[in-house]
Tab-separated table of C-alpha atoms in Angstrom:
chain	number	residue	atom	x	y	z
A	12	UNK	CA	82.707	246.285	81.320
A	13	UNK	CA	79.644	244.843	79.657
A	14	UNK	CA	78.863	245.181	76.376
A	15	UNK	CA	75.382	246.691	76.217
A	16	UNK	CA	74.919	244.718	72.929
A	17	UNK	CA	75.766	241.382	74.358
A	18	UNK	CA	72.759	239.179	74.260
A	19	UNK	CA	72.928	235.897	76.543
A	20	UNK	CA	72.315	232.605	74.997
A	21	UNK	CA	68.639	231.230	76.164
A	22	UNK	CA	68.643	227.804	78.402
A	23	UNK	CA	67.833	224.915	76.696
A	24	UNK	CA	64.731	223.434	78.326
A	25	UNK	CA	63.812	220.193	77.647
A	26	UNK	CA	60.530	218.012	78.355
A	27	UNK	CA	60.441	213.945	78.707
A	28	UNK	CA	57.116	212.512	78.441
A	29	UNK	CA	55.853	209.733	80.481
A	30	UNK	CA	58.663	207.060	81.269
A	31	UNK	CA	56.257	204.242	82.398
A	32	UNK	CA	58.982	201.818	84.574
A	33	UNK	CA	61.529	201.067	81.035
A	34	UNK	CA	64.996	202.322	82.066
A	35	UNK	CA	66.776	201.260	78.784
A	36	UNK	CA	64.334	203.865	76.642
A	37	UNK	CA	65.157	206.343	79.112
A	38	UNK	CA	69.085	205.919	79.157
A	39	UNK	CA	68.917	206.178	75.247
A	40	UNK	CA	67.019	209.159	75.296
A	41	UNK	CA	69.338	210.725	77.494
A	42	UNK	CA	71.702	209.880	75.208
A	43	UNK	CA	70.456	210.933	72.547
A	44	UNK	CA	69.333	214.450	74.216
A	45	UNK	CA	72.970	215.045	75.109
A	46	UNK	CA	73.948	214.210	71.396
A	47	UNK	CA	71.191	216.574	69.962
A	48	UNK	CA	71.812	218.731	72.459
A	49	UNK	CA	75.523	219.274	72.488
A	50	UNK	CA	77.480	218.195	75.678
A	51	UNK	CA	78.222	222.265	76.842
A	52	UNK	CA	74.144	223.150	76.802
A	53	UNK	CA	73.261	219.697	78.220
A	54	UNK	CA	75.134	220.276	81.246
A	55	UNK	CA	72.875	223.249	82.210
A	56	UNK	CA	70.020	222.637	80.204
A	57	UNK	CA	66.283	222.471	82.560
A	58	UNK	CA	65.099	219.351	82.211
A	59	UNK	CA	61.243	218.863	82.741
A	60	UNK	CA	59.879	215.272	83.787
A	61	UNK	CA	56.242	215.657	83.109
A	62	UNK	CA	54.975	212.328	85.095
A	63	UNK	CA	54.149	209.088	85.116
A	64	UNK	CA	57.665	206.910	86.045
A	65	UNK	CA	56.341	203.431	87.297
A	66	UNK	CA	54.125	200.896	85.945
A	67	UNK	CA	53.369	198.833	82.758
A	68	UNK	CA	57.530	198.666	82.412
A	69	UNK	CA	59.775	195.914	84.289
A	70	UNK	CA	62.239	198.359	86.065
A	71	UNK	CA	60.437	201.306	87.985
A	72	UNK	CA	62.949	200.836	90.305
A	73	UNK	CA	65.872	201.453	88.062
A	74	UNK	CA	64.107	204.182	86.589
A	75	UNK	CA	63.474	205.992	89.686
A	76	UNK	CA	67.119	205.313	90.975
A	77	UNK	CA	68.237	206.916	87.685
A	78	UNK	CA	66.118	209.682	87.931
A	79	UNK	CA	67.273	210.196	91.690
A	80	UNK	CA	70.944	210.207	90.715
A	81	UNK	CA	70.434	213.270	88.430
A	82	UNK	CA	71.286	215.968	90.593
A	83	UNK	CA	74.738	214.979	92.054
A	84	UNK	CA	75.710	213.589	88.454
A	85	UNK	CA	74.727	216.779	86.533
A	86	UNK	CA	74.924	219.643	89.420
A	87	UNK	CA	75.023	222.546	86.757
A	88	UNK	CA	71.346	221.305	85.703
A	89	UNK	CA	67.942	221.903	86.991
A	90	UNK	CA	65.179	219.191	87.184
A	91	UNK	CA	61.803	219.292	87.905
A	92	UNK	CA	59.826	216.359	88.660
A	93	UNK	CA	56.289	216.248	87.585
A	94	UNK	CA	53.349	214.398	89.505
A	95	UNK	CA	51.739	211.880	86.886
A	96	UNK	CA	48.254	209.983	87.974
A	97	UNK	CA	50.322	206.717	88.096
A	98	UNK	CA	52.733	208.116	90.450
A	99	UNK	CA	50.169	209.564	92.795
A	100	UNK	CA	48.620	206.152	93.221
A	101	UNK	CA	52.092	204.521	94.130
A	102	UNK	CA	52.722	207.113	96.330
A	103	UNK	CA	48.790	206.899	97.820
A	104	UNK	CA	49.535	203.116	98.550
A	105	UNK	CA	52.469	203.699	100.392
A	106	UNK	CA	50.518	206.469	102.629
A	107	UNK	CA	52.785	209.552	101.332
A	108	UNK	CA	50.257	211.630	100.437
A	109	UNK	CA	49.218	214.048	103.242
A	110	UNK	CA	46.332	214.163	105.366
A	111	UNK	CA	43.226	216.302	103.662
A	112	UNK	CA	43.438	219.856	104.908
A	113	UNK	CA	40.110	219.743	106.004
A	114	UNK	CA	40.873	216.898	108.607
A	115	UNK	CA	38.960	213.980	106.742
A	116	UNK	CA	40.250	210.156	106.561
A	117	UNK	CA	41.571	209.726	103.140
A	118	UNK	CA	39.041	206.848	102.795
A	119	UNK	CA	36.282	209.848	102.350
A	120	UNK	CA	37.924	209.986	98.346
A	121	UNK	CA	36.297	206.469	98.082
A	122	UNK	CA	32.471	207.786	98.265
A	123	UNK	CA	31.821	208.756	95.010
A	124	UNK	CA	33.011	205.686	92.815
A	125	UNK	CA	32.444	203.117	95.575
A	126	UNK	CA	29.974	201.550	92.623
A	127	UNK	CA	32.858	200.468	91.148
A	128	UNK	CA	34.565	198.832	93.965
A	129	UNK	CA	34.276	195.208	92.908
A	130	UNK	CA	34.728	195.630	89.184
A	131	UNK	CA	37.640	197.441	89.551
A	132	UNK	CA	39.018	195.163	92.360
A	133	UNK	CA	40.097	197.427	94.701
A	134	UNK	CA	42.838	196.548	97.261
A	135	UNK	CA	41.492	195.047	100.300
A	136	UNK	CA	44.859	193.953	101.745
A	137	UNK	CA	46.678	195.291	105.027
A	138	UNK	CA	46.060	199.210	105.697
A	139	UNK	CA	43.682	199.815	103.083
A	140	UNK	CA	41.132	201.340	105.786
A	141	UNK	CA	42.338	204.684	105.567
A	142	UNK	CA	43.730	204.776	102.255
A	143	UNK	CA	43.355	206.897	99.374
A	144	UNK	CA	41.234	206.098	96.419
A	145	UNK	CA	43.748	205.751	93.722
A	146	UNK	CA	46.300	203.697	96.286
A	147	UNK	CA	43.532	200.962	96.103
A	148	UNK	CA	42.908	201.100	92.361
A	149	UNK	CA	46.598	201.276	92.174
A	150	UNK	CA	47.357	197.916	93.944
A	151	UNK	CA	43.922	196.202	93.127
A	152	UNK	CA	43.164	193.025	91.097
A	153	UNK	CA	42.323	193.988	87.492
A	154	UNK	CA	42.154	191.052	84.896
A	155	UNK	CA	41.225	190.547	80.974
A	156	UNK	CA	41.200	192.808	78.015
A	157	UNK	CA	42.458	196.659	78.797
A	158	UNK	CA	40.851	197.923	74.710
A	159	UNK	CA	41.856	201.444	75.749
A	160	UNK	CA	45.608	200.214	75.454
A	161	UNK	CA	44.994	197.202	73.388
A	162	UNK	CA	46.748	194.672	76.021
A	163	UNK	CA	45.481	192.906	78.848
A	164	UNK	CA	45.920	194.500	82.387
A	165	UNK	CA	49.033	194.044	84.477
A	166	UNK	CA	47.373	193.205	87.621
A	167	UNK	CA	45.408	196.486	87.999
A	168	UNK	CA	43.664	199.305	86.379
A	169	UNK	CA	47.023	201.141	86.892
A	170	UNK	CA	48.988	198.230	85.387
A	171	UNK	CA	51.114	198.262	88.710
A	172	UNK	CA	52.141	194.254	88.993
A	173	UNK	CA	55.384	195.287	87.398
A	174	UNK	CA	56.093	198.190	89.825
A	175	UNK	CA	55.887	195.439	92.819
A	176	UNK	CA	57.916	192.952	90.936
A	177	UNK	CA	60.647	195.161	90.351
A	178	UNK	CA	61.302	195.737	94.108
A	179	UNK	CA	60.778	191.415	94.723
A	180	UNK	CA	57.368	191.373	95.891
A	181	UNK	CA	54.301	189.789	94.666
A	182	UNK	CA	51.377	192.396	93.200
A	183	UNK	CA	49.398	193.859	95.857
A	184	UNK	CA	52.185	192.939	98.749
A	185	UNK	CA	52.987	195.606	101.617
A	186	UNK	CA	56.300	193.799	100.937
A	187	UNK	CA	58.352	190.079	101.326
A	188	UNK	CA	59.517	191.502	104.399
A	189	UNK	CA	56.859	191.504	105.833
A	190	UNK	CA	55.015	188.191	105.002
A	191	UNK	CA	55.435	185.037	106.747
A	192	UNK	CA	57.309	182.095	105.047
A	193	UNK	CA	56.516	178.405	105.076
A	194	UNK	CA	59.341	176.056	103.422
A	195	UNK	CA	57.391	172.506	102.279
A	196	UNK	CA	59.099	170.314	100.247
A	197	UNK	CA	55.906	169.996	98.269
A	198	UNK	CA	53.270	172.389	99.465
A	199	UNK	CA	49.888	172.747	101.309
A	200	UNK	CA	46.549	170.811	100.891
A	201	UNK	CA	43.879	173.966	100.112
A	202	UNK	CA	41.284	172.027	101.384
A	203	UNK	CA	42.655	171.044	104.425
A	204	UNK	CA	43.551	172.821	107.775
A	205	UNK	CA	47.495	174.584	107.512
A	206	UNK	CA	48.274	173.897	111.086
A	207	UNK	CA	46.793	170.406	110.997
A	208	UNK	CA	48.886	169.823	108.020
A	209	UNK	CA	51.929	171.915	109.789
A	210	UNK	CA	51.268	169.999	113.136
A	211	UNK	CA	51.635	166.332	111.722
A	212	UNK	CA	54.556	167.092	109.986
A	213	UNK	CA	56.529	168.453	112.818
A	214	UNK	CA	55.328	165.786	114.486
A	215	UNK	CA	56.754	163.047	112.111
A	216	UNK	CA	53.955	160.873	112.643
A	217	UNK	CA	54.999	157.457	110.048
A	218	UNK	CA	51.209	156.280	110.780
A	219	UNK	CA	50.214	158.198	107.613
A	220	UNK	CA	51.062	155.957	103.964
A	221	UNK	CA	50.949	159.228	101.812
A	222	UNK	CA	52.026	162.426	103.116
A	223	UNK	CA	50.590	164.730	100.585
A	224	UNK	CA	52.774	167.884	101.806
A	225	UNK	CA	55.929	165.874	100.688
A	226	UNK	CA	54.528	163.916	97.467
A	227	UNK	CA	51.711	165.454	96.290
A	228	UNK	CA	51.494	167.010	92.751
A	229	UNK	CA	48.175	169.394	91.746
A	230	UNK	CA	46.029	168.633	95.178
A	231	UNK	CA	49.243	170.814	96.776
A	232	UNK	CA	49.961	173.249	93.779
A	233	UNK	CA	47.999	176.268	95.098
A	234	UNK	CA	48.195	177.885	98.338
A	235	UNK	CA	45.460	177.299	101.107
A	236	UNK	CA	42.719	180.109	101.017
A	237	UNK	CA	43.396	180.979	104.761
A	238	UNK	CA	46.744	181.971	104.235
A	239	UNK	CA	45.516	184.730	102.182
A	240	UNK	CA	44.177	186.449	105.492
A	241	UNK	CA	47.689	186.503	106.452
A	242	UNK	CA	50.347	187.588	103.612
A	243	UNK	CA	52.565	184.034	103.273
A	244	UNK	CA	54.538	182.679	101.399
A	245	UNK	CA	54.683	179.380	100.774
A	246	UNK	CA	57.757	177.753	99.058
A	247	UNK	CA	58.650	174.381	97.651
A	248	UNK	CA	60.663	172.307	95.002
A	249	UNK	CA	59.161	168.998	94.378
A	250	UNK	CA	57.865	169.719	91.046
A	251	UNK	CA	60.210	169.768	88.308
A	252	UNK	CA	59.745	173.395	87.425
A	253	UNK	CA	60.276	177.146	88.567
A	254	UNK	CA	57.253	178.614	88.882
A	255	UNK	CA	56.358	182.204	90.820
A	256	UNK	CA	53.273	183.420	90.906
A	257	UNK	CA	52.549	186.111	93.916
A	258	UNK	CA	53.008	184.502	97.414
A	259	UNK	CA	53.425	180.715	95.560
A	260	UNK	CA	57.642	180.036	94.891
A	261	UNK	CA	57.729	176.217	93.662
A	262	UNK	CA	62.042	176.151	92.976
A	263	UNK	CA	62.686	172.854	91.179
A	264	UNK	CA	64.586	173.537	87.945
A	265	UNK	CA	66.750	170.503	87.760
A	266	UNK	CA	63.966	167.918	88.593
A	267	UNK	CA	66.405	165.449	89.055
A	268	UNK	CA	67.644	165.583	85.948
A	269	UNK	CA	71.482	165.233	85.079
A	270	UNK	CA	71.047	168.199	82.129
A	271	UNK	CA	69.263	170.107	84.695
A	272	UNK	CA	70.664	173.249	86.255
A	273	UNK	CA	69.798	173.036	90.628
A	274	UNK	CA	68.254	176.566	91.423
A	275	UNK	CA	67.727	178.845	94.514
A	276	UNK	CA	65.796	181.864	95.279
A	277	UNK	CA	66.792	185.175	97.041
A	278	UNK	CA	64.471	186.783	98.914
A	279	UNK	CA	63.278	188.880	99.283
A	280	UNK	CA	64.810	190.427	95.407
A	281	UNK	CA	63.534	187.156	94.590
A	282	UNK	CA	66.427	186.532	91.981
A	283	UNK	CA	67.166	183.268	90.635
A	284	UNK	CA	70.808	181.293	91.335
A	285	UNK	CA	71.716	178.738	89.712
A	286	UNK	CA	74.602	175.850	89.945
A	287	UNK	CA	75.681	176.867	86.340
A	288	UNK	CA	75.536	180.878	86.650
A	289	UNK	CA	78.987	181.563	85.667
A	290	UNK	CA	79.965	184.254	88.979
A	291	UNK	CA	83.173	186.831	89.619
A	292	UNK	CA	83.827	187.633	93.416
């Protein structure tokens, strides 16, 4: 029999603001919700995400594996998932949004701000023809001062260089997987043809006193402009020093040196192994 007096106890509902790609703020506050909270309400409480998961912080994918996990580690909770503008534009440069209902391209959003095309640096890269305005903004080329947020931009408007870099590819990359890969012990002439400089290697021609792609220092730092027609990466040691910088991996830590660790790369994560990295298998 009920008791016609008995009032139930109201859900506990609450709202997380704008997560922005750092996964250790958002394991504390889920901590510290649970703790506030008490563990018996937590466990069915409704918990509204109101937006905005990736970019600016290093580990949008650890927050949105986190965030994924919810359901089948709390069951007895409900979560909603929120569309923030930052997630829209990830998801309009992967082509997830859906087609307009109308039957337009999605490059018809461009029309009205194509005036700001070139300040903004929209993304120009591989399937950008019929993609949505905010997935080109998203994965543009922004540089300088951002005064609205007091920093300087991460890559673009959106601040989305540390979105790619968390899943191992350079900003503005389709992916690692799909770029091409050229292993030089030094690197590439810029000014000078790749295949001419490709061809004369392979063909170990010992006419040449200097082979540049094997000894030289600044004239092979940089990658060739044609390659950037063509995602590649280009990797090398050489140098003396790690250095990665979108599709240019120069892996020389130990520069000969006895005190010096010798380092690989992973692709495509892109992690870093070294000789002294102290390992359990």
């Amino acid at each position: 029999m009920t008791d016609p007096n008995f009032t139930p106890k109201p859900r506990v509902v609450c709202c997380v603001g704008d997560i922005h790609g750092y996964i250790t703020k958002l394991q504390n506050l889920w901590s510290n919700l649970e703790t506030t909270i008490g563990p018996s309400d937590f466990q069915t409480a409704l918990i509204i995400f109101l937006g905005d998961y990736c970019d600016r912080g290093p580990h949008t994918n650890k927050v949105l594996d986190f965030l994924i996990s919810l359901p089948s580690k709390y069951p007895n909770q409900s979560h909603v998932f929120l569309c923030g503008n930052h997630d829209l534009a990830f998801a309009a440069f992967l082509g997830l949004l859906p087609s307009p209902s109308d039957g337009s391209d999605l490059s018809e959003t461009w029309k009205e701000y194509e005036m700001n095309e070139e300040r903004e640096g929209w993304y120009k890269g591989e399937g950008y023809e019929n993609m949505h305005l905010q997935g080109r903004r998203w994965a543009g080329r922004m540089t300088g001062f951002n005064h609205a947020k007091n920093t300087e931009y991460k890559g673009s408007i959106y601040d989305a260089r540390p979105t790619f870099e968390s899943y191992g590819v350079p900003h503005g990359s389709p992916g690692l997987q799909n770029c091409k890969l050229i292993a030089v012990h030094a690197g590439l002439e810029k000014g000078k043809g790749v295949e001419e400089q490709l061809n004369y290697l392979k063909a170990k021609d010992t006419r040449i006193p200097k082979i540049e792609p094997l000894s030289g220092r600044k004239n092979v730092w940089n990658i060739p402009e044609e390659l950037s027609k063509t995602p590649t990466i280009v990797v090398s040691g050489h140098h003396g020093k790690v250095h990665i910088e979108d599709f240019r991996f120069i892996i020389d830590l130990g520069g000969g040196l006895e005190s010096n660790p010798v380092a690989a790369i992973v692709l495509p994560s892109k992690k870093m192994v070294l000789d002294t990295d102290r390992l359990t298998t």
